[in-house]
PDB file of C-alpha atoms and ligand atoms in Angstrom:
ATOM      1  CA  MET A  28      40.403 191.271 214.461  1.00  0.00           C
ATOM      2  CA  ASN A  29      37.170 192.804 215.743  1.00  0.00           C
ATOM      3  CA  PRO A  30      33.996 192.703 213.615  1.00  0.00           C
ATOM      4  CA  ASN A  31      34.328 196.339 212.552  1.00  0.00           C
ATOM      5  CA  GLN A  32      37.780 195.694 211.135  1.00  0.00           C
ATOM      6  CA  GLN A  33      36.681 192.393 209.630  1.00  0.00           C
ATOM      7  CA  TRP A  34      33.644 193.878 207.891  1.00  0.00           C
ATOM      8  CA  ALA A  35      35.703 196.843 206.698  1.00  0.00           C
ATOM      9  CA  GLU A  36      37.940 194.423 204.824  1.00  0.00           C
ATOM     10  CA  GLN A  37      34.998 193.564 202.576  1.00  0.00           C
ATOM     11  CA  VAL A  38      34.612 197.105 201.351  1.00  0.00           C
ATOM     12  CA  VAL A  39      35.457 198.275 197.862  1.00  0.00           C
ATOM     13  CA  SER A  40      34.226 201.311 195.958  1.00  0.00           C
ATOM     14  CA  TRP A  41      34.480 202.688 192.441  1.00  0.00           C
ATOM     15  CA  GLU A  42      34.466 206.132 190.911  1.00  0.00           C
ATOM     16  CA  TYR A  43      30.930 206.553 189.595  1.00  0.00           C
ATOM     17  CA  THR A  44      31.400 207.419 185.897  1.00  0.00           C
ATOM     18  CA  ALA A  45      33.965 204.649 185.418  1.00  0.00           C
ATOM     19  CA  ALA A  46      31.765 202.002 187.048  1.00  0.00           C
ATOM     20  CA  ALA A  47      28.136 202.927 186.286  1.00  0.00           C
ATOM     21  CA  THR A  48      27.936 200.255 183.547  1.00  0.00           C
ATOM     22  CA  PRO A  49      29.641 197.095 184.805  1.00  0.00           C
ATOM     23  CA  ASP A  50      31.207 194.973 182.101  1.00  0.00           C
ATOM     24  CA  LEU A  51      29.035 191.835 182.191  1.00  0.00           C
ATOM     25  CA  ASN A  52      29.169 189.352 179.333  1.00  0.00           C
ATOM     26  CA  GLU A  53      26.205 189.695 177.004  1.00  0.00           C
ATOM     27  CA  VAL A  54      23.657 186.947 176.487  1.00  0.00           C
ATOM     28  CA  PRO A  55      24.505 185.504 173.046  1.00  0.00           C
ATOM     29  CA  VAL A  56      22.194 184.559 170.175  1.00  0.00           C
ATOM     30  CA  GLN A  57      22.569 180.838 170.725  1.00  0.00           C
ATOM     31  CA  PRO A  58      20.963 177.937 168.836  1.00  0.00           C
ATOM     32  CA  PHE A  59      20.487 174.451 170.318  1.00  0.00           C
ATOM     33  CA  PRO A  60      19.850 171.759 167.663  1.00  0.00           C
ATOM     34  CA  ALA A  61      17.210 169.025 167.880  1.00  0.00           C
ATOM     35  CA  SER A  62      19.937 166.383 167.560  1.00  0.00           C
ATOM     36  CA  LEU A  63      20.658 166.977 171.272  1.00  0.00           C
ATOM     37  CA  HIS A  64      17.363 165.287 172.233  1.00  0.00           C
ATOM     38  CA  GLU A  65      16.871 162.935 169.300  1.00  0.00           C
ATOM     39  CA  GLN A  66      19.349 160.253 170.311  1.00  0.00           C
ATOM     40  CA  GLY A  67      20.878 158.515 173.299  1.00  0.00           C
ATOM     41  CA  GLU A  68      19.551 157.433 176.650  1.00  0.00           C
ATOM     42  CA  THR A  69      16.826 158.950 178.798  1.00  0.00           C
ATOM     43  CA  ARG A  70      18.278 162.119 180.348  1.00  0.00           C
ATOM     44  CA  VAL A  71      18.035 165.843 180.934  1.00  0.00           C
ATOM     45  CA  ILE A  72      20.117 167.911 178.525  1.00  0.00           C
ATOM     46  CA  ALA A  73      20.770 171.352 180.027  1.00  0.00           C
ATOM     47  CA  LEU A  74      21.060 174.100 177.409  1.00  0.00           C
ATOM     48  CA  ASP A  75      23.984 175.468 179.334  1.00  0.00           C
ATOM     49  CA  ILE A  76      25.947 178.547 178.319  1.00  0.00           C
ATOM     50  CA  SER A  77      27.253 179.374 181.788  1.00  0.00           C
ATOM     51  CA  ALA A  78      30.796 179.496 180.405  1.00  0.00           C
ATOM     52  CA  VAL A  79      29.768 182.406 178.174  1.00  0.00           C
ATOM     53  CA  LEU A  80      27.629 184.096 180.818  1.00  0.00           C
ATOM     54  CA  GLU A  81      30.248 183.470 183.518  1.00  0.00           C
ATOM     55  CA  THR A  82      27.624 182.287 185.989  1.00  0.00           C
ATOM     56  CA  PRO A  83      28.774 179.809 188.678  1.00  0.00           C
ATOM     57  CA  TYR A  84      25.694 177.664 187.902  1.00  0.00           C
ATOM     58  CA  VAL A  85      24.243 176.124 184.750  1.00  0.00           C
ATOM     59  CA  ALA A  86      22.136 178.687 182.916  1.00  0.00           C
ATOM     60  CA  THR A  87      20.742 179.611 179.506  1.00  0.00           C
ATOM     61  CA  ALA A  88      20.286 183.231 180.632  1.00  0.00           C
ATOM     62  CA  PRO A  89      21.303 184.844 183.936  1.00  0.00           C
ATOM     63  CA  GLY A  90      17.940 183.960 185.537  1.00  0.00           C
ATOM     64  CA  LEU A  91      16.631 181.033 183.487  1.00  0.00           C
ATOM     65  CA  LEU A  92      17.642 177.533 182.486  1.00  0.00           C
ATOM     66  CA  ALA A  93      16.207 175.697 179.499  1.00  0.00           C
ATOM     67  CA  ASN A  94      16.567 171.940 179.086  1.00  0.00           C
ATOM     68  CA  TYR A  95      15.622 169.197 176.706  1.00  0.00           C
ATOM     69  CA  VAL A  96      14.268 166.140 178.530  1.00  0.00           C
ATOM     70  CA  ARG A  97      14.661 163.030 176.416  1.00  0.00           C
ATOM     71  CA  ILE A  98      12.616 160.028 177.572  1.00  0.00           C
ATOM     72  CA  CYS A  99      12.922 156.795 175.649  1.00  0.00           C
ATOM     73  CA  ALA A 100       9.787 154.695 175.107  1.00  0.00           C
ATOM     74  CA  CYS A 101       8.505 153.017 178.293  1.00  0.00           C
ATOM     75  CA  GLU A 102      11.102 154.770 180.436  1.00  0.00           C
ATOM     76  CA  GLN A 103      10.846 157.435 183.115  1.00  0.00           C
ATOM     77  CA  ILE A 104      12.836 160.308 184.564  1.00  0.00           C
ATOM     78  CA  THR A 105      12.442 162.536 187.620  1.00  0.00           C
ATOM     79  CA  THR A 106      13.047 166.278 187.404  1.00  0.00           C
ATOM     80  CA  ASN A 107      13.538 168.210 190.623  1.00  0.00           C
ATOM     81  CA  VAL A 108      14.836 171.739 190.836  1.00  0.00           C
ATOM     82  CA  THR A 109      14.770 174.610 193.309  1.00  0.00           C
ATOM     83  CA  ALA A 110      12.671 177.033 191.287  1.00  0.00           C
ATOM     84  CA  THR A 111       9.493 179.072 191.699  1.00  0.00           C
ATOM     85  CA  SER A 112       8.254 178.347 188.175  1.00  0.00           C
ATOM     86  CA  GLU A 113       8.622 175.525 185.695  1.00  0.00           C
ATOM     87  CA  VAL A 114       7.234 175.519 182.169  1.00  0.00           C
ATOM     88  CA  PHE A 115       7.064 172.313 180.120  1.00  0.00           C
ATOM     89  CA  PHE A 116       6.215 171.919 176.427  1.00  0.00           C
ATOM     90  CA  VAL A 117       5.852 168.481 174.855  1.00  0.00           C
ATOM     91  CA  MET A 118       7.998 168.491 171.720  1.00  0.00           C
ATOM     92  CA  ARG A 119       7.484 164.841 170.828  1.00  0.00           C
ATOM     93  CA  GLY A 120       5.709 161.732 172.051  1.00  0.00           C
ATOM     94  CA  SER A 121       3.137 161.072 174.762  1.00  0.00           C
ATOM     95  CA  GLY A 122       3.078 160.026 178.382  1.00  0.00           C
ATOM     96  CA  ARG A 123       2.254 161.208 181.885  1.00  0.00           C
ATOM     97  CA  SER A 124       3.794 163.212 184.689  1.00  0.00           C
ATOM     98  CA  GLU A 125       3.238 162.318 188.333  1.00  0.00           C
ATOM     99  CA  THR A 126       3.335 165.400 190.553  1.00  0.00           C
ATOM    100  CA  ALA A 127       2.357 166.284 194.122  1.00  0.00           C
ATOM    101  CA  ASN A 128      -0.724 167.895 192.566  1.00  0.00           C
ATOM    102  CA  GLY A 129      -1.802 164.778 190.697  1.00  0.00           C
ATOM    103  CA  THR A 130      -0.924 162.932 187.507  1.00  0.00           C
ATOM    104  CA  ILE A 131      -1.460 164.547 184.138  1.00  0.00           C
ATOM    105  CA  THR A 132      -1.279 162.896 180.746  1.00  0.00           C
ATOM    106  CA  TRP A 133       0.301 164.682 177.818  1.00  0.00           C
ATOM    107  CA  GLN A 134       1.005 164.431 174.131  1.00  0.00           C
ATOM    108  CA  GLN A 135       2.843 166.408 171.471  1.00  0.00           C
ATOM    109  CA  GLY A 136       1.962 170.100 171.543  1.00  0.00           C
ATOM    110  CA  ASP A 137       0.697 170.259 175.142  1.00  0.00           C
ATOM    111  CA  ALA A 138       2.234 172.558 177.753  1.00  0.00           C
ATOM    112  CA  PHE A 139       2.018 172.680 181.530  1.00  0.00           C
ATOM    113  CA  THR A 140       3.412 174.633 184.466  1.00  0.00           C
ATOM    114  CA  LEU A 141       4.411 173.797 188.031  1.00  0.00           C
ATOM    115  CA  PRO A 142       5.190 176.012 191.037  1.00  0.00           C
ATOM    116  CA  SER A 143       7.959 175.208 193.542  1.00  0.00           C
ATOM    117  CA  ASN A 144       7.439 171.455 193.169  1.00  0.00           C
ATOM    118  CA  GLN A 145       9.111 168.729 195.187  1.00  0.00           C
ATOM    119  CA  GLY A 146       9.953 166.582 192.207  1.00  0.00           C
ATOM    120  CA  VAL A 147       7.968 165.265 189.294  1.00  0.00           C
ATOM    121  CA  THR A 148       8.387 161.986 187.442  1.00  0.00           C
ATOM    122  CA  HIS A 149       7.707 161.795 183.731  1.00  0.00           C
ATOM    123  CA  PHE A 150       6.752 158.495 182.081  1.00  0.00           C
ATOM    124  CA  ALA A 151       6.897 158.094 178.296  1.00  0.00           C
ATOM    125  CA  ASP A 152       4.538 155.800 176.368  1.00  0.00           C
ATOM    126  CA  GLU A 153       6.647 156.286 173.252  1.00  0.00           C
ATOM    127  CA  ASP A 154       9.898 158.065 172.379  1.00  0.00           C
ATOM    128  CA  SER A 155       9.302 161.520 173.880  1.00  0.00           C
ATOM    129  CA  ALA A 156      10.989 164.849 174.428  1.00  0.00           C
ATOM    130  CA  LEU A 157       9.993 167.768 176.656  1.00  0.00           C
ATOM    131  CA  TYR A 158      11.195 171.369 176.547  1.00  0.00           C
ATOM    132  CA  TRP A 159      11.665 172.304 180.207  1.00  0.00           C
ATOM    133  CA  THR A 160      12.437 175.810 181.395  1.00  0.00           C
ATOM    134  CA  HIS A 161      12.571 177.250 184.908  1.00  0.00           C
ATOM    135  CA  ASP A 162      13.813 180.150 186.998  1.00  0.00           C
ATOM    136  CA  GLY A 163      16.191 178.041 189.116  1.00  0.00           C
ATOM    137  CA  PRO A 164      19.217 180.188 188.148  1.00  0.00           C
ATOM    138  CA  LEU A 165      17.489 183.287 189.540  1.00  0.00           C
ATOM    139  CA  LEU A 166      16.972 181.547 192.887  1.00  0.00           C
ATOM    140  CA  THR A 167      20.546 180.291 192.917  1.00  0.00           C
ATOM    141  CA  TYR A 168      21.742 183.847 192.302  1.00  0.00           C
ATOM    142  CA  LEU A 169      19.540 185.119 195.135  1.00  0.00           C
ATOM    143  CA  GLY A 170      20.555 182.284 197.451  1.00  0.00           C
ATOM    144  CA  ALA A 171      16.842 181.642 197.958  1.00  0.00           C
ATOM    145  CA  THR A 172      14.492 178.698 198.133  1.00  0.00           C
ATOM    146  CA  PRO A 173      10.736 178.968 197.573  1.00  0.00           C
ATOM    147  CA  THR A 174       8.631 179.045 200.709  1.00  0.00           C
ATOM    148  CA  ALA A 175       5.210 178.825 199.084  1.00  0.00           C
ATOM    149  CA  PRO A 176       3.715 178.235 195.652  1.00  0.00           C
ATOM    150  CA  ARG A 177       2.630 181.497 194.011  1.00  0.00           C
ATOM    151  CA  PHE A 178       0.263 179.888 191.501  1.00  0.00           C
ATOM    152  CA  LYS A 179      -1.561 176.638 190.975  1.00  0.00           C
ATOM    153  CA  PRO A 180      -0.305 174.276 188.254  1.00  0.00           C
ATOM    154  CA  ALA A 181      -1.894 174.636 184.833  1.00  0.00           C
ATOM    155  CA  PHE A 182      -2.269 172.432 181.760  1.00  0.00           C
ATOM    156  CA  TYR A 183      -2.526 173.964 178.265  1.00  0.00           C
ATOM    157  CA  SER A 184      -3.628 171.320 175.769  1.00  0.00           C
ATOM    158  CA  LYS A 185      -2.611 171.584 172.121  1.00  0.00           C
ATOM    159  CA  ALA A 186      -6.319 171.537 171.271  1.00  0.00           C
ATOM    160  CA  TYR A 187      -6.896 174.571 173.527  1.00  0.00           C
ATOM    161  CA  MET A 188      -3.987 176.529 172.073  1.00  0.00           C
ATOM    162  CA  ASP A 189      -4.817 175.677 168.451  1.00  0.00           C
ATOM    163  CA  GLY A 190      -8.463 176.566 169.105  1.00  0.00           C
ATOM    164  CA  GLU A 191      -7.510 179.974 170.478  1.00  0.00           C
ATOM    165  CA  ILE A 192      -5.209 180.620 167.511  1.00  0.00           C
ATOM    166  CA  ALA A 193      -8.007 179.661 165.098  1.00  0.00           C
ATOM    167  CA  ARG A 194     -10.333 182.081 166.888  1.00  0.00           C
ATOM    168  CA  ILE A 195      -8.001 185.082 166.451  1.00  0.00           C
ATOM    169  CA  ARG A 196      -6.270 184.166 163.212  1.00  0.00           C
ATOM    170  CA  GLU A 197      -8.474 185.932 160.658  1.00  0.00           C
ATOM    171  CA  ILE A 198      -8.902 189.190 162.551  1.00  0.00           C
ATOM    172  CA  SER A 199      -5.187 189.326 163.438  1.00  0.00           C
ATOM    173  CA  MET A 200      -4.173 188.874 159.804  1.00  0.00           C
ATOM    174  CA  GLN A 201      -6.786 191.322 158.491  1.00  0.00           C
ATOM    175  CA  GLN A 202      -5.590 193.984 160.904  1.00  0.00           C
ATOM    176  CA  LYS A 203      -1.924 193.133 160.199  1.00  0.00           C
ATOM    177  CA  ARG A 204      -1.240 192.757 163.910  1.00  0.00           C
ATOM    178  CA  ASN A 205       2.376 192.191 164.996  1.00  0.00           C
ATOM    179  CA  ARG A 206       1.508 188.687 166.237  1.00  0.00           C
ATOM    180  CA  VAL A 207      -1.001 185.936 165.566  1.00  0.00           C
ATOM    181  CA  GLY A 208      -0.510 184.612 169.041  1.00  0.00           C
ATOM    182  CA  ILE A 209      -1.983 183.986 172.445  1.00  0.00           C
ATOM    183  CA  ILE A 210      -0.196 184.931 175.651  1.00  0.00           C
ATOM    184  CA  LEU A 211      -0.676 181.978 177.966  1.00  0.00           C
ATOM    185  CA  GLY A 212      -1.918 182.860 181.422  1.00  0.00           C
ATOM    186  CA  ASN A 213      -2.754 181.499 184.841  1.00  0.00           C
ATOM    187  CA  SER A 214      -5.679 182.927 186.798  1.00  0.00           C
ATOM    188  CA  ASP A 215      -3.316 183.359 189.770  1.00  0.00           C
ATOM    189  CA  CYS A 216      -1.089 185.605 187.606  1.00  0.00           C
ATOM    190  CA  ALA A 217      -3.803 187.713 185.957  1.00  0.00           C
ATOM    191  CA  LYS A 218      -2.268 190.993 187.101  1.00  0.00           C
ATOM    192  CA  THR A 219       0.905 190.499 185.053  1.00  0.00           C
ATOM    193  CA  LYS A 220      -0.948 188.478 182.350  1.00  0.00           C
ATOM    194  CA  THR A 221       1.768 185.822 182.407  1.00  0.00           C
ATOM    195  CA  ILE A 222       2.048 182.028 182.544  1.00  0.00           C
ATOM    196  CA  THR A 223       3.640 182.186 186.027  1.00  0.00           C
ATOM    197  CA  HIS A 224       4.490 185.119 188.277  1.00  0.00           C
ATOM    198  CA  THR A 225       8.080 185.205 186.979  1.00  0.00           C
ATOM    199  CA  MET A 226       7.775 183.640 183.527  1.00  0.00           C
ATOM    200  CA  TRP A 227       5.934 184.505 180.349  1.00  0.00           C
ATOM    201  CA  SER A 228       5.028 182.485 177.299  1.00  0.00           C
ATOM    202  CA  LEU A 229       3.315 182.898 173.988  1.00  0.00           C
ATOM    203  CA  TYR A 230       1.956 180.454 171.443  1.00  0.00           C
ATOM    204  CA  ASN A 231       2.624 182.291 168.218  1.00  0.00           C
ATOM    205  CA  LEU A 232       1.634 181.436 164.663  1.00  0.00           C
ATOM    206  CA  LEU A 233       3.871 182.801 161.904  1.00  0.00           C
ATOM    207  CA  PRO A 234       1.731 182.168 158.819  1.00  0.00           C
ATOM    208  CA  ALA A 235       3.285 181.033 155.534  1.00  0.00           C
ATOM    209  CA  GLY A 236       4.764 184.066 153.790  1.00  0.00           C
ATOM    210  CA  ALA A 237       4.343 186.351 156.819  1.00  0.00           C
ATOM    211  CA  VAL A 238       6.684 188.869 158.423  1.00  0.00           C
ATOM    212  CA  GLN A 239       6.242 189.937 162.054  1.00  0.00           C
ATOM    213  CA  LYS A 240       8.037 193.280 162.322  1.00  0.00           C
ATOM    214  CA  PRO A 241      10.774 194.082 164.858  1.00  0.00           C
ATOM    215  CA  HIS A 242      10.176 194.608 168.551  1.00  0.00           C
ATOM    216  CA  ARG A 243      12.362 194.484 171.662  1.00  0.00           C
ATOM    217  CA  HIS A 244      12.005 193.964 175.413  1.00  0.00           C
ATOM    218  CA  GLN A 245      14.254 193.718 178.447  1.00  0.00           C
ATOM    219  CA  SER A 246      13.310 190.094 179.119  1.00  0.00           C
ATOM    220  CA  VAL A 247      15.388 187.342 177.556  1.00  0.00           C
ATOM    221  CA  ALA A 248      13.590 184.905 175.222  1.00  0.00           C
ATOM    222  CA  LEU A 249      14.310 181.173 175.059  1.00  0.00           C
ATOM    223  CA  ASP A 250      12.472 180.408 171.833  1.00  0.00           C
ATOM    224  CA  LEU A 251      11.268 176.918 170.955  1.00  0.00           C
ATOM    225  CA  ALA A 252      10.447 176.482 167.268  1.00  0.00           C
ATOM    226  CA  VAL A 253       7.454 174.154 167.669  1.00  0.00           C
ATOM    227  CA  PHE A 254       7.009 173.589 163.971  1.00  0.00           C
ATOM    228  CA  SER A 255       8.698 175.112 160.980  1.00  0.00           C
ATOM    229  CA  GLY A 256       9.138 174.520 157.287  1.00  0.00           C
ATOM    230  CA  PRO A 257      12.253 175.755 155.450  1.00  0.00           C
ATOM    231  CA  ASP A 258      13.362 179.402 155.150  1.00  0.00           C
ATOM    232  CA  THR A 259      11.744 180.495 158.403  1.00  0.00           C
ATOM    233  CA  TYR A 260      13.876 182.548 160.749  1.00  0.00           C
ATOM    234  CA  THR A 261      14.257 185.385 163.250  1.00  0.00           C
ATOM    235  CA  LEU A 262      16.511 188.384 162.586  1.00  0.00           C
ATOM    236  CA  ILE A 263      18.105 189.702 165.780  1.00  0.00           C
ATOM    237  CA  GLY A 264      20.177 192.872 166.270  1.00  0.00           C
ATOM    238  CA  LYS A 265      20.921 195.687 168.678  1.00  0.00           C
ATOM    239  CA  LYS A 266      19.568 198.579 166.611  1.00  0.00           C
ATOM    240  CA  VAL A 267      16.968 199.447 163.989  1.00  0.00           C
ATOM    241  CA  ASP A 268      17.353 202.050 161.241  1.00  0.00           C
ATOM    242  CA  GLU A 269      14.918 204.886 160.480  1.00  0.00           C
ATOM    243  CA  ASN A 270      12.828 202.523 158.338  1.00  0.00           C
ATOM    244  CA  GLY A 271      12.418 200.067 161.199  1.00  0.00           C
ATOM    245  CA  ASN A 272      14.802 197.478 159.739  1.00  0.00           C
ATOM    246  CA  ILE A 273      17.280 195.722 162.025  1.00  0.00           C
ATOM    247  CA  ILE A 274      20.874 196.824 161.387  1.00  0.00           C
ATOM    248  CA  ASP A 275      23.405 193.998 160.785  1.00  0.00           C
ATOM    249  CA  PRO A 276      21.127 191.274 162.150  1.00  0.00           C
ATOM    250  CA  VAL A 277      22.085 187.767 163.209  1.00  0.00           C
ATOM    251  CA  LYS A 278      19.837 185.161 161.559  1.00  0.00           C
ATOM    252  CA  ALA A 279      18.452 182.431 163.836  1.00  0.00           C
ATOM    253  CA  MET A 280      16.886 179.697 161.710  1.00  0.00           C
ATOM    254  CA  TRP A 281      13.703 178.014 162.899  1.00  0.00           C
ATOM    255  CA  ALA A 282      13.826 174.232 162.739  1.00  0.00           C
ATOM    256  CA  THR A 283      11.216 172.010 164.362  1.00  0.00           C
ATOM    257  CA  ASN A 284      12.005 171.245 168.006  1.00  0.00           C
ATOM    258  CA  THR A 285      15.061 173.479 168.230  1.00  0.00           C
ATOM    259  CA  VAL A 286      15.675 176.378 170.594  1.00  0.00           C
ATOM    260  CA  PHE A 287      17.472 179.672 170.152  1.00  0.00           C
ATOM    261  CA  VAL A 288      18.156 182.476 172.599  1.00  0.00           C
ATOM    262  CA  THR A 289      17.091 186.072 171.867  1.00  0.00           C
ATOM    263  CA  PRO A 290      19.192 188.383 174.074  1.00  0.00           C
ATOM    264  CA  PRO A 291      17.454 190.947 176.305  1.00  0.00           C
ATOM    265  CA  GLY A 292      17.067 194.372 174.732  1.00  0.00           C
ATOM    266  CA  TRP A 293      17.825 193.248 171.171  1.00  0.00           C
ATOM    267  CA  TRP A 294      15.390 193.928 168.327  1.00  0.00           C
ATOM    268  CA  HIS A 295      13.949 190.863 166.592  1.00  0.00           C
ATOM    269  CA  SER A 296      11.609 190.169 163.679  1.00  0.00           C
ATOM    270  CA  HIS A 297      10.132 186.876 162.465  1.00  0.00           C
ATOM    271  CA  HIS A 298      10.117 185.844 158.776  1.00  0.00           C
ATOM    272  CA  ASN A 299       8.431 182.899 157.083  1.00  0.00           C
ATOM    273  CA  GLU A 300       9.467 182.599 153.439  1.00  0.00           C
ATOM    274  CA  SER A 301       8.066 179.083 153.129  1.00  0.00           C
ATOM    275  CA  ASP A 302       4.621 177.855 152.144  1.00  0.00           C
ATOM    276  CA  GLN A 303       4.011 176.248 155.564  1.00  0.00           C
ATOM    277  CA  ASP A 304       2.642 177.856 158.717  1.00  0.00           C
ATOM    278  CA  ALA A 305       5.186 177.921 161.555  1.00  0.00           C
ATOM    279  CA  TYR A 306       4.748 178.059 165.327  1.00  0.00           C
ATOM    280  CA  VAL A 307       7.048 179.325 168.053  1.00  0.00           C
ATOM    281  CA  PHE A 308       6.811 178.989 171.839  1.00  0.00           C
ATOM    282  CA  PRO A 309       9.073 181.574 173.487  1.00  0.00           C
ATOM    283  CA  VAL A 310       9.632 181.447 177.235  1.00  0.00           C
ATOM    284  CA  GLN A 311      10.864 184.588 178.966  1.00  0.00           C
ATOM    285  CA  ASP A 312      11.516 186.052 182.407  1.00  0.00           C
ATOM    286  CA  ALA A 313       8.925 188.677 181.481  1.00  0.00           C
ATOM    287  CA  GLY A 314       6.623 187.887 184.408  1.00  0.00           C
ATOM    288  CA  LEU A 315       9.302 189.258 186.704  1.00  0.00           C
ATOM    289  CA  HIS A 316      10.102 192.192 184.384  1.00  0.00           C
ATOM    290  CA  THR A 317       6.449 193.115 184.011  1.00  0.00           C
ATOM    291  CA  TYR A 318       6.011 193.111 187.782  1.00  0.00           C
ATOM    292  CA  LEU A 319       9.165 195.210 188.267  1.00  0.00           C
ATOM    293  CA  ARG A 320       7.924 197.619 185.523  1.00  0.00           C
ATOM    294  CA  THR A 321      11.165 197.049 183.621  1.00  0.00           C
ATOM    295  CA  LEU A 322       9.907 195.112 180.561  1.00  0.00           C
ATOM    296  CA  ASP A 323      10.121 198.169 178.257  1.00  0.00           C
ATOM    297  CA  ILE A 324       8.585 196.443 175.242  1.00  0.00           C
ATOM    298  CA  GLN A 325       8.772 198.521 172.065  1.00  0.00           C
ATOM    299  CA  PHE A 326       7.568 197.944 168.503  1.00  0.00           C
ATOM    300  CA  VAL A 327       8.681 199.603 165.271  1.00  0.00           C
ATOM    301  CA  ARG A 328       5.950 201.686 163.672  1.00  0.00           C
TER     302      ARG A 328
HETATM  303 FE1  LIG B   2       9.984 189.135 171.546  1.00  0.00          FE
END
């Protein structure tokens, strides 16, 4: 068979109106309990829903993978993935991470990012757990490997993030802003105002008794509840009514050190009916969406 005939065998086509919206499985609202990282040996626990997404690789969303990294006291673990961006948040414990760019120390509430790294080893001084997200699934889908880092690594201490929240808290609450939060950035990604060139993250305070009204965006959110009291949750649904309330929402409860997935395009609102301030750390593929001009973030009035 000559190449023309061979290549022609690959061809398929579809009538336009019947095929304009391919039938891909939706990203589900998916919780991942803290019990996954609170027991057992030192290991990486992939928050894998590839069976639902029908991706041939582990994934939490088509382009992102979230993991819990459990490290028992005085133990270590190496994480190494083909990704352009990695975001870590320290859920519990303290320790250090040895990277090609140097060794950083960390404790509960700190976050840090790495570009296309060649492997990093995490050492725990006490029982520790990291929330680790990256865009490895996107690269697997593309069949690509990174050729160069697109940003320099960054370290966001809990003290820095809490200080920034304290600075904006009063004015945000007085003006009833939709968030009491800080979008975390990297000076190499100032154009998109994101934590890496593909990923986005926010450190968001949901004060006791507060409601943060619905909004939606085309990026997926892998939300870590950093701290939460009881009766704190996110309502998630496809549509809002004329009063800006989400129709038939799914309720994702916040519980400290748990993760839930907010599907792309779905409306979501945050509710704290407890007497304790709550914090959430969502990670999204919104760096990529912002750059592609496809984020389409909308807020109810
Ligand atoms: Fe959101």
